[in-house]
Coordinates of N, CA and C in Angstrom, one line a residue:
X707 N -4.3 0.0 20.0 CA -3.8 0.1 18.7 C -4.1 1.5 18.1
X708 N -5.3 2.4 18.7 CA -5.6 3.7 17.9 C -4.5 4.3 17.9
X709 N -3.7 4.8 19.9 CA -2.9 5.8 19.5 C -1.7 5.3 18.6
X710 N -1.3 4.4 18.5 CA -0.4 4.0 17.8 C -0.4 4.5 16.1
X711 N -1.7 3.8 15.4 CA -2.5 4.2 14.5 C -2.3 5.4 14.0
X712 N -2.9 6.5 15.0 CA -2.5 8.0 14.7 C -1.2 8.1 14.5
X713 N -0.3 8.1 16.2 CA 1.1 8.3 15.8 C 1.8 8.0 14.2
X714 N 1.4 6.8 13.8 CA 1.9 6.5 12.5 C 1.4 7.2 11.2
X715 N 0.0 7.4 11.4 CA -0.7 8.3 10.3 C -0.2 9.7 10.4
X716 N 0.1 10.3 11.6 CA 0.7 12.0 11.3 C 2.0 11.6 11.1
X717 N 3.1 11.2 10.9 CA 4.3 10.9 10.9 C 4.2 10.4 9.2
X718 N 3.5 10.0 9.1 CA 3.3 9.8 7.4 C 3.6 11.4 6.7
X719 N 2.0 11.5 7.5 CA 2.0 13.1 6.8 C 3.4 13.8 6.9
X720 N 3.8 14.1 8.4 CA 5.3 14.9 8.1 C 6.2 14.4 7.2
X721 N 6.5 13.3 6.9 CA 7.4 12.9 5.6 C 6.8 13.7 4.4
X722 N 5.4 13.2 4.4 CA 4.9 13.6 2.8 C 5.1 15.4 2.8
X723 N 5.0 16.3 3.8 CA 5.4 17.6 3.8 C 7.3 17.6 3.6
X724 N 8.3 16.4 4.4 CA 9.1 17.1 4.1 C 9.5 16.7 2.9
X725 N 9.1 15.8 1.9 CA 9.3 15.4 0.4 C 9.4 16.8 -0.4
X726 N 8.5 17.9 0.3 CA 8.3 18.8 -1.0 C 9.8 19.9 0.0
X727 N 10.3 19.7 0.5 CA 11.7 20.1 0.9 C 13.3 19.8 0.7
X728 N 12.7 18.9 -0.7 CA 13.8 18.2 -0.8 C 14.1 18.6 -2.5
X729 N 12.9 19.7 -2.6 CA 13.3 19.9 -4.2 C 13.4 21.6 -3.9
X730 N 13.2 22.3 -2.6 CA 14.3 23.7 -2.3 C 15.4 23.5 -1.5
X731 N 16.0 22.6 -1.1 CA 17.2 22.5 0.0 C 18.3 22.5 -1.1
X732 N 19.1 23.5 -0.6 CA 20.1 23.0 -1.4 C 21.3 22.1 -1.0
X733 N 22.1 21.9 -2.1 CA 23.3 20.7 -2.1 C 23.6 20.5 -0.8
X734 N 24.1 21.3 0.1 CA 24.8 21.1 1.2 C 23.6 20.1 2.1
X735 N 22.5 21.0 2.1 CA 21.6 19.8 3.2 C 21.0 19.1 2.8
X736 N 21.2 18.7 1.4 CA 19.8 17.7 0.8 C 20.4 16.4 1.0
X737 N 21.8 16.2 1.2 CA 21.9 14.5 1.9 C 20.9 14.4 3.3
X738 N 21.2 15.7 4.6 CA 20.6 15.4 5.6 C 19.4 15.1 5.5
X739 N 18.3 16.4 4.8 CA 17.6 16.0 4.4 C 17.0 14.6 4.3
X740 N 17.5 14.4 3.3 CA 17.1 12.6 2.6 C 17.4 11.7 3.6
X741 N 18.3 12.0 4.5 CA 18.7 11.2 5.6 C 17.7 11.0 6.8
X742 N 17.2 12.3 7.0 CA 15.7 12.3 7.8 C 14.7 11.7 7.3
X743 N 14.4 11.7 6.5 CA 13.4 11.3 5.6 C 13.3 9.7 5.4
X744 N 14.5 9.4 5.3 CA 14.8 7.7 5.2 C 14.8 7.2 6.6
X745 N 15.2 8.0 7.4 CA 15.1 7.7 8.7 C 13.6 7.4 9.2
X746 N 12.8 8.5 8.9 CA 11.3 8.7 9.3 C 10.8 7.1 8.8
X747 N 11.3 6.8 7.2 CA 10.4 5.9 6.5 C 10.6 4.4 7.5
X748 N 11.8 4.5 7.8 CA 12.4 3.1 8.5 C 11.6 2.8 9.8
X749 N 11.2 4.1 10.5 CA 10.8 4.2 11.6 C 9.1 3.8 11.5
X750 N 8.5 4.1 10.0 CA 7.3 3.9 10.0 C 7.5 2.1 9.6
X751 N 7.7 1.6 8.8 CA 8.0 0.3 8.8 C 7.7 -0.5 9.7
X752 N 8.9 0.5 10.9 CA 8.9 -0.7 12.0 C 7.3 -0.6 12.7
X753 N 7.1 0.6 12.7 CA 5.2 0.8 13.9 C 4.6 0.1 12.7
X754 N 4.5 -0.3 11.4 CA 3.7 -0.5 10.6 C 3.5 -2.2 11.0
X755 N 4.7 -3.0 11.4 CA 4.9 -4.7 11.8 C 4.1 -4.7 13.2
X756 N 4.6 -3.9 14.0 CA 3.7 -3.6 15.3 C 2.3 -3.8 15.1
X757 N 1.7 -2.4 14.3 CA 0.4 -1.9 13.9 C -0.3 -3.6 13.2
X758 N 0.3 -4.3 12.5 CA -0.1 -5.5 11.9 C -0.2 -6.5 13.0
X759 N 0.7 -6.7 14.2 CA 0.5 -7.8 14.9 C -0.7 -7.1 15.8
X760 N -1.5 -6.2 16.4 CA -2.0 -5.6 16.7 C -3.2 -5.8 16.2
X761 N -3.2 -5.6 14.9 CA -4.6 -5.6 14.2 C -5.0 -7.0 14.3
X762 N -4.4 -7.8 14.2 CA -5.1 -9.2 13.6 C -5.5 -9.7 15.1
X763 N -4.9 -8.9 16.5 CA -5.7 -9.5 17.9 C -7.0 -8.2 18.1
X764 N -7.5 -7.8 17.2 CA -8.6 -6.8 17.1 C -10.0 -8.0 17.4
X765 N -10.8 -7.4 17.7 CA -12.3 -8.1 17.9 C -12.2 -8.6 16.4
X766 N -13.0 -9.9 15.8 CA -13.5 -9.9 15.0 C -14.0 -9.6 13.8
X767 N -14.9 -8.5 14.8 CA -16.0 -6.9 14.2 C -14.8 -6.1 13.8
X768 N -13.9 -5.8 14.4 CA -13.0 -4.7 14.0 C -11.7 -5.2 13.1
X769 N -11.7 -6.7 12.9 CA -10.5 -6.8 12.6 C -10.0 -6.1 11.6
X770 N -10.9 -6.6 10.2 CA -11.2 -6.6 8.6 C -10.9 -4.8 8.9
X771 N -11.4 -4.2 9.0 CA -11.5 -2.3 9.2 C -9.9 -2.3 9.8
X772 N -9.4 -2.8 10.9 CA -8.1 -2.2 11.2 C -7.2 -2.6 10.3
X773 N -7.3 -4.0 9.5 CA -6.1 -4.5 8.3 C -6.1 -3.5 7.1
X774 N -7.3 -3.2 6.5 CA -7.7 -2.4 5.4 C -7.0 -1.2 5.8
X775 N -6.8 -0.4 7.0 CA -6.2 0.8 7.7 C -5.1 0.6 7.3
X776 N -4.2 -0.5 8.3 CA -2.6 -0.8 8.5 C -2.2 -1.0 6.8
X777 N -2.9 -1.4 5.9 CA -2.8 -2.2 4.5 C -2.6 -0.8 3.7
X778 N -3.3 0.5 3.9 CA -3.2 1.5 3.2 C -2.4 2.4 4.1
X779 N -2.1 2.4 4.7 CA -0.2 3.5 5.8 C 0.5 2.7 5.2
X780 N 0.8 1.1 4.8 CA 2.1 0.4 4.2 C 2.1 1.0 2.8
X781 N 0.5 1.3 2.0 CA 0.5 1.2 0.5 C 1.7 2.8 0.5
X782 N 0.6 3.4 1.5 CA 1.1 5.1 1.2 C 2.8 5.1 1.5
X783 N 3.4 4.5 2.5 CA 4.9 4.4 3.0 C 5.7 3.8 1.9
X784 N 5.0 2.6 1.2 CA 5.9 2.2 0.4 C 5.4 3.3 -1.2
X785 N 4.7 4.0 -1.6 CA 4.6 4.8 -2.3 C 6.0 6.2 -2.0
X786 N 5.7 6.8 -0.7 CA 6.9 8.0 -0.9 C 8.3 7.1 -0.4
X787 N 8.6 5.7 0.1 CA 10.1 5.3 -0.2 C 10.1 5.0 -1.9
X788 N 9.3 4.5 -2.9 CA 9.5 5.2 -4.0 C 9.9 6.4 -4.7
X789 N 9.2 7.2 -3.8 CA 9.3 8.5 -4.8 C 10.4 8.8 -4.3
X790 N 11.1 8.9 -3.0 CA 12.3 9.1 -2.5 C 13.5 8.7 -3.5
X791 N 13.3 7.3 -3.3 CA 14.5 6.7 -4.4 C 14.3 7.1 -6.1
X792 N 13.3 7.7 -6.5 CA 13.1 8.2 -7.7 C 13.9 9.9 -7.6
X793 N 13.7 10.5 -6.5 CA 14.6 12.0 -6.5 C 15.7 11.6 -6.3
X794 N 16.3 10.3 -5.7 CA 17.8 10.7 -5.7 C 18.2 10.1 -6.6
X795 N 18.0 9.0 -7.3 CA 18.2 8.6 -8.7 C 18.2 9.8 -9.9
X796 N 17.3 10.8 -9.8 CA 17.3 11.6 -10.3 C 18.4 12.8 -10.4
X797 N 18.7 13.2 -9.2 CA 19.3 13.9 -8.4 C 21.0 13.5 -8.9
X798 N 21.3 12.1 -8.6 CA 22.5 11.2 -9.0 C 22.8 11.6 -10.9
X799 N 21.9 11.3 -11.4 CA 22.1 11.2 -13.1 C 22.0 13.0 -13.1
X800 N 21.3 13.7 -12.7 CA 21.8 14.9 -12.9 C 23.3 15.6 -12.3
X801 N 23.5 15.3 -11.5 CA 24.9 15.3 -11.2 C 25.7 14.8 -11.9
X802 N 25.8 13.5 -12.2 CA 26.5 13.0 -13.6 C 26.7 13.5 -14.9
X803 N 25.5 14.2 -15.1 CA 25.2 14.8 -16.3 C 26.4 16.4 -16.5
X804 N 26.4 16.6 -15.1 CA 27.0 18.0 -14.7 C 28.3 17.8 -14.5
X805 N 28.7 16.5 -13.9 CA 30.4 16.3 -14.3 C 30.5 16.6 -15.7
X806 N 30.0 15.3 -16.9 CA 30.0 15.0 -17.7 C 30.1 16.4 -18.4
X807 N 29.6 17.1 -18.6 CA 29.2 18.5 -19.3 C 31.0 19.1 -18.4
X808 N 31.0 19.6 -17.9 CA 32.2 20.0 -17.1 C 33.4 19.3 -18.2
X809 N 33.4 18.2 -17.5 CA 34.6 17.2 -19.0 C 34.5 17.7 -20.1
X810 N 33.6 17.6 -20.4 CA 33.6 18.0 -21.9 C 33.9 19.4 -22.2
X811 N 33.6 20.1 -21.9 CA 34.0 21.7 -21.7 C 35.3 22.1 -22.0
X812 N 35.3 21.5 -20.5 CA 37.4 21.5 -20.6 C 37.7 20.8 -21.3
X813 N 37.6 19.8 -21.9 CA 38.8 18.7 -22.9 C 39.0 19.9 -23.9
X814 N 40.1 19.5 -24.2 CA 40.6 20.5 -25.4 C 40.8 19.3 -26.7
X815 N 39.5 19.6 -27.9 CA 40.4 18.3 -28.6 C 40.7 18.6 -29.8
X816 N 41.6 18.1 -30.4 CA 42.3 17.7 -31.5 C 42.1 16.5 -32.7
X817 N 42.7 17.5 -33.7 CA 41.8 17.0 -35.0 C 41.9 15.1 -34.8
X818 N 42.8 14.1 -34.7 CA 43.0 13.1 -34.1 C 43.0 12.3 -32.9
X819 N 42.0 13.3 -32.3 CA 41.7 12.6 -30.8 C 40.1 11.5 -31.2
X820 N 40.6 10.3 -30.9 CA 39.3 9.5 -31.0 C 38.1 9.3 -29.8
X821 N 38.3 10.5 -28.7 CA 37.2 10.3 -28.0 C 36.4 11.0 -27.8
X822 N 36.1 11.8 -28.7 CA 35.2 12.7 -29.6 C 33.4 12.2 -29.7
X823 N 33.1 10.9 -29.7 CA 32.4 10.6 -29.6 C 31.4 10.6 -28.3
X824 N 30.3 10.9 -28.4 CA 28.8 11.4 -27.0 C 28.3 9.8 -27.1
X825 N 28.4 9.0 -25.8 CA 27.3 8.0 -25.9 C 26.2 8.2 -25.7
X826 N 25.3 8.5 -26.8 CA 24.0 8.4 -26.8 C 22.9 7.5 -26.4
X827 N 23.5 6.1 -27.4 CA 23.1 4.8 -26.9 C 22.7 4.5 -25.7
X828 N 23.9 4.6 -24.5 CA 23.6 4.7 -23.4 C 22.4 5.4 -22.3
X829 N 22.8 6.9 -22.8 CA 21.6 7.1 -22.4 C 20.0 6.8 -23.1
X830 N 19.9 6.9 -24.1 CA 18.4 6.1 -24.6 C 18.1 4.7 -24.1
X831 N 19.1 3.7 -23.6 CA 18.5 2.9 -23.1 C 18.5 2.6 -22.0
X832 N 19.0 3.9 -21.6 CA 18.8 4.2 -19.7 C 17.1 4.7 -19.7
X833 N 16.9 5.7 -20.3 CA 15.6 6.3 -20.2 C 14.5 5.3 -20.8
X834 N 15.0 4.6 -22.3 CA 13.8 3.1 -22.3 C 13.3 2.8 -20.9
X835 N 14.5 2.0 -20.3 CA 14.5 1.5 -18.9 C 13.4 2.0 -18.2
X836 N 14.0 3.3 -17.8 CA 13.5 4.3 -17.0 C 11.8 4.0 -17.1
X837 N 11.3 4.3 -18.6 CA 10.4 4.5 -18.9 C 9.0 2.9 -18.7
X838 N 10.1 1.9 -19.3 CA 9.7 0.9 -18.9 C 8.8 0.8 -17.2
X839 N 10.2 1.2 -16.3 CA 10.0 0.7 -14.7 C 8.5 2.0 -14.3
X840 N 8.5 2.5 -14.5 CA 7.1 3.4 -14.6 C 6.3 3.0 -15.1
X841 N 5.9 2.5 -16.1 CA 4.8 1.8 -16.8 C 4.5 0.7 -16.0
X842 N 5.9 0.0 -15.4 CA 5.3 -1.4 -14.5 C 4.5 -1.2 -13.2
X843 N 5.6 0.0 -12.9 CA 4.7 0.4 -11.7 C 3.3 1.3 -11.4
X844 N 3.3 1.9 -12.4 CA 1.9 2.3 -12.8 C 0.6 0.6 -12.8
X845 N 1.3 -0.2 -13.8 CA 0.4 -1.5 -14.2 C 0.3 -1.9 -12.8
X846 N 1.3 -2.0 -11.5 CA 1.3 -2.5 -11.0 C 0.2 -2.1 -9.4
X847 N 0.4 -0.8 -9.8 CA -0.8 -0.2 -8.6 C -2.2 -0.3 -9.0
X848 N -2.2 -0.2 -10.3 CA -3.9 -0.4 -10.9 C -3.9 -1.5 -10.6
X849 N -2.9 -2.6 -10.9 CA -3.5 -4.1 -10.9 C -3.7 -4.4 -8.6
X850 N -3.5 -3.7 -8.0 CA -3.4 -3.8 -6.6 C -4.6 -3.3 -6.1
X851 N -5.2 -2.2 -7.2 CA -6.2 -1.3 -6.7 C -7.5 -1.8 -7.3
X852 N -7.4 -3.0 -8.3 CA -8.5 -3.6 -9.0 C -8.3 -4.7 -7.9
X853 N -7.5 -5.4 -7.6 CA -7.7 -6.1 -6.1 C -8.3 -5.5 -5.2
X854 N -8.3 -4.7 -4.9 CA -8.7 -4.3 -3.5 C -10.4 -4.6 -3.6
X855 N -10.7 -3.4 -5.0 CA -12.0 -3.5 -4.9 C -12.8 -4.8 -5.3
X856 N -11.9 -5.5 -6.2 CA -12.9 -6.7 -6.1 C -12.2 -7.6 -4.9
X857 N -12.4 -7.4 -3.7 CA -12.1 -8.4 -2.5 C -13.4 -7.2 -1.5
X858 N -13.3 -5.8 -1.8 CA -14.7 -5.0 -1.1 C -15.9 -5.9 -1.8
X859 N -16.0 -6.5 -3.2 CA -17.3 -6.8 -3.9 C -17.3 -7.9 -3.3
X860 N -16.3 -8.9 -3.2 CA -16.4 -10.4 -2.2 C -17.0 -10.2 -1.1
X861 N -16.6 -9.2 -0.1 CA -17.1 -9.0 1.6 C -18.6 -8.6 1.4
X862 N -19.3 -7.5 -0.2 CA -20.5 -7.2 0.4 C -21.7 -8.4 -0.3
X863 N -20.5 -9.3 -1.3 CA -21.5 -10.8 -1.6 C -21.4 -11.6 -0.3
X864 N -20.6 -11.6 0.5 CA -20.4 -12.6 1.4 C -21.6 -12.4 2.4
X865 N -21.1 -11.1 2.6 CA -22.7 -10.5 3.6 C -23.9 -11.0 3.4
X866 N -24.1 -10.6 2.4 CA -25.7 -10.5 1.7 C -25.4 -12.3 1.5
X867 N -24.6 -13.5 1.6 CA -25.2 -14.5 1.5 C -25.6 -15.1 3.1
X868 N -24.3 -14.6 3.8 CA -24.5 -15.0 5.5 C -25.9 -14.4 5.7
X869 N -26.3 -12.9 5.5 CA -27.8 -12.9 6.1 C -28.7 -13.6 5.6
X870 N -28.9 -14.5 4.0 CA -29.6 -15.4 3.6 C -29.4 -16.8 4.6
X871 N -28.3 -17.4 4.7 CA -28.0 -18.2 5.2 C -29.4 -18.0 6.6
X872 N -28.8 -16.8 7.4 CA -29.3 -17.0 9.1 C -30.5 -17.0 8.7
X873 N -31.2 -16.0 7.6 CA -32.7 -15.9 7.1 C -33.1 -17.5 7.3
X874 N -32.6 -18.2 6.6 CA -33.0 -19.3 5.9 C -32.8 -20.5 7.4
X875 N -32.3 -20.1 8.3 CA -31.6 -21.5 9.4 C -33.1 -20.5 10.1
X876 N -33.2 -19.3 10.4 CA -34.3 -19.0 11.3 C -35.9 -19.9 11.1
X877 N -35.8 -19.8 9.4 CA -37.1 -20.6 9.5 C -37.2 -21.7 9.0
X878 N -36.4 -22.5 8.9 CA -36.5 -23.9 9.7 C -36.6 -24.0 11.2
X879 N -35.8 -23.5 12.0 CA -35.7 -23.2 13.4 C -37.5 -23.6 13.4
X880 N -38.1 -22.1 12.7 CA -39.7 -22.6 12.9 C -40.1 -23.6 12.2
X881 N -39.8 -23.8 11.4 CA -40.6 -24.9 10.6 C -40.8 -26.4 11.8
X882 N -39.7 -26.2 12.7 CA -39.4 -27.7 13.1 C -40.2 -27.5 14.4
X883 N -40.6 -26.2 15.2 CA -41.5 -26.1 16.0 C -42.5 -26.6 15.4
X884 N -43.2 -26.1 14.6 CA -44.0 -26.4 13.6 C -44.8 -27.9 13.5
X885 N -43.4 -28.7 12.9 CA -43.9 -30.0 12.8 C -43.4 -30.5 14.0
X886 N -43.1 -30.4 15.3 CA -43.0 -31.1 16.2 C -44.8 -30.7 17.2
X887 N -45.1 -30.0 16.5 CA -46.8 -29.6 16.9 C -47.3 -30.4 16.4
X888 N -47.2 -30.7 15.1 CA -48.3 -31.4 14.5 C -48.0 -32.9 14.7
X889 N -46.7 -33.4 14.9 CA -46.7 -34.8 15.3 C -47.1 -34.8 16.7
X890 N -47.1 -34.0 17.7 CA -47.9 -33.8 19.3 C -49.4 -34.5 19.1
X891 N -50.2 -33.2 17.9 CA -51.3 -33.4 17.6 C -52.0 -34.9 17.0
X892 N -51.0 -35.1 16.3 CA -51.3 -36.4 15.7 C -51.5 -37.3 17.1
X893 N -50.4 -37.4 17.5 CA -50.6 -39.4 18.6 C -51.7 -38.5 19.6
X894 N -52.3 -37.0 20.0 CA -53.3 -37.0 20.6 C -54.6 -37.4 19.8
X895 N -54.8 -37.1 18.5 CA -56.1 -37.8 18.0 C -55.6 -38.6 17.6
X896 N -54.9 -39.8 17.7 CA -54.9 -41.2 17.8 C -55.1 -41.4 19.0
X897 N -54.3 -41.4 20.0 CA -54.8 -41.5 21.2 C -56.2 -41.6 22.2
X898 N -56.8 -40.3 21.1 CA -58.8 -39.8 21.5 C -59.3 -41.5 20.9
X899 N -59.0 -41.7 19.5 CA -59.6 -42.4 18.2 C -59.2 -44.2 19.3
X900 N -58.7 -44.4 19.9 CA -58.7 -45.4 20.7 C -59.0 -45.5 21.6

C-alpha cells in the first residue's frame, strides 16, 4: 500500500503546482492545461478506490492510521477538483463578460431602440448565488473538520476506557487466584479439624 500511497501523494502535489499554471497560460493552452489537470484528478480518484480497498486489509494496528491517510489525499483531491471548476467557471463568466462588452461597443443605438437596457438583476443574483455556494462550502468543511476531531476525542476516550477495562479484568484474573487459595485453605483446616 506505501508505494502506492506515495505515488498518489506526489501526484497530488504536481496538480497543486500545476493549478498555479493555469492563472499564467495563456488562452491558447489553458484548455490543455485544464485538460491535464482534470486528467491527473481522474487518475488520482481512481488510485484513491484502490488506496481504500487496500487500507481496510491493513493489520488492525495500522488500519485506523492508513484510512485517516487515504480520507485526507480524497479531502485534498476533492478540494483542488473544486477549485478547478471554480477557475473555469470563472474563466467562462469572464469571457462572457468580454463578448458582452464587445456587443455592446459595437451596437450602434438609436434614440428608439428598446434594448438599451444592462441586465443587472441577473447578474446580482448570479453573484448572491455565487456567494451563497461559498459560504456552504466554507460551513461545510468546518462542519467535516469538527467531525474529524471529535471522532480523534472518541479514539483517545475509547483508549483510556479499553486500558481500564484490561486494568480491571487483570485483577480479578487475581482476585480469583486469590479466592481459589482461600477456599483450598479452608476444606484443609476443616479437613485437620476432623
Amino acid at each position: 500500500m506505501e508505494p502506492l500511497y506515495q505515488q498518489t501523494h506526489k501526484q497530488v502535489h504536481e496538480v497543486q503546482s500545476h493549478m498555479g499554471r493555469l492563472e499564467t497560460a495563456d488562452k491558447q493552452s489553458l484548455d490543455l492545461v485544464e485538460n491535464e489537470i482534470q486528467a491527473s484528478i481522474d487518475q488520482i480518484f481512481s488510485r484513491l478506490e484502490r488506496l481504500e480497498i487496500l487500507s481496510s486489509k491493513e493489520p488492525p494496528n495500522k488500519r485506523q492510521n492508513a484510512k485517516l491517510r487515504v480520507d485526507q489525499l480524497k479531502y485534498d483531491v476533492q478540494h483542488l477538483q473544486t477549485a478547478l471548476r471554480n477557475f473555469q467557471h470563472q474563466r467562462y463568466a469572464r469571457e462572457q463578460q468580454e463578448r458582452q462588452r464587445e456587443e455592446l461597443l459595437s451596437r450602434t443605438f438609436t434614440t428608439n431602440d428598446s434594448d438599451t437596457t444592462i441586465p443587472m438583476d441577473e447578474s446580482l443574483q448570479f453573484n448572491s448565488s455565487l456567494q451563497k455556494v461559498h459560504h456552504g462550502m466554507d460551513d461545510l468543511i468546518g462542519g467535516g473538520h469538527s467531525i474529524l476531531e471529535g471522532l480523534r476525542a472518541q479514539r483517545l476516550t475509547l483508549k483510556g476506557t479499553q486500558k481500564k477495562i484490561l486494568d480491571i479484568a487483570n485483577m480479578l484474573g487475581l482476585s480469583n487466584t486469590v479466592m481459589r487459595l482461600i477456599e483450598k485453605r479452608a476444606f484443609q483446616d476443616k479437613y485437620f479439624m476432623i
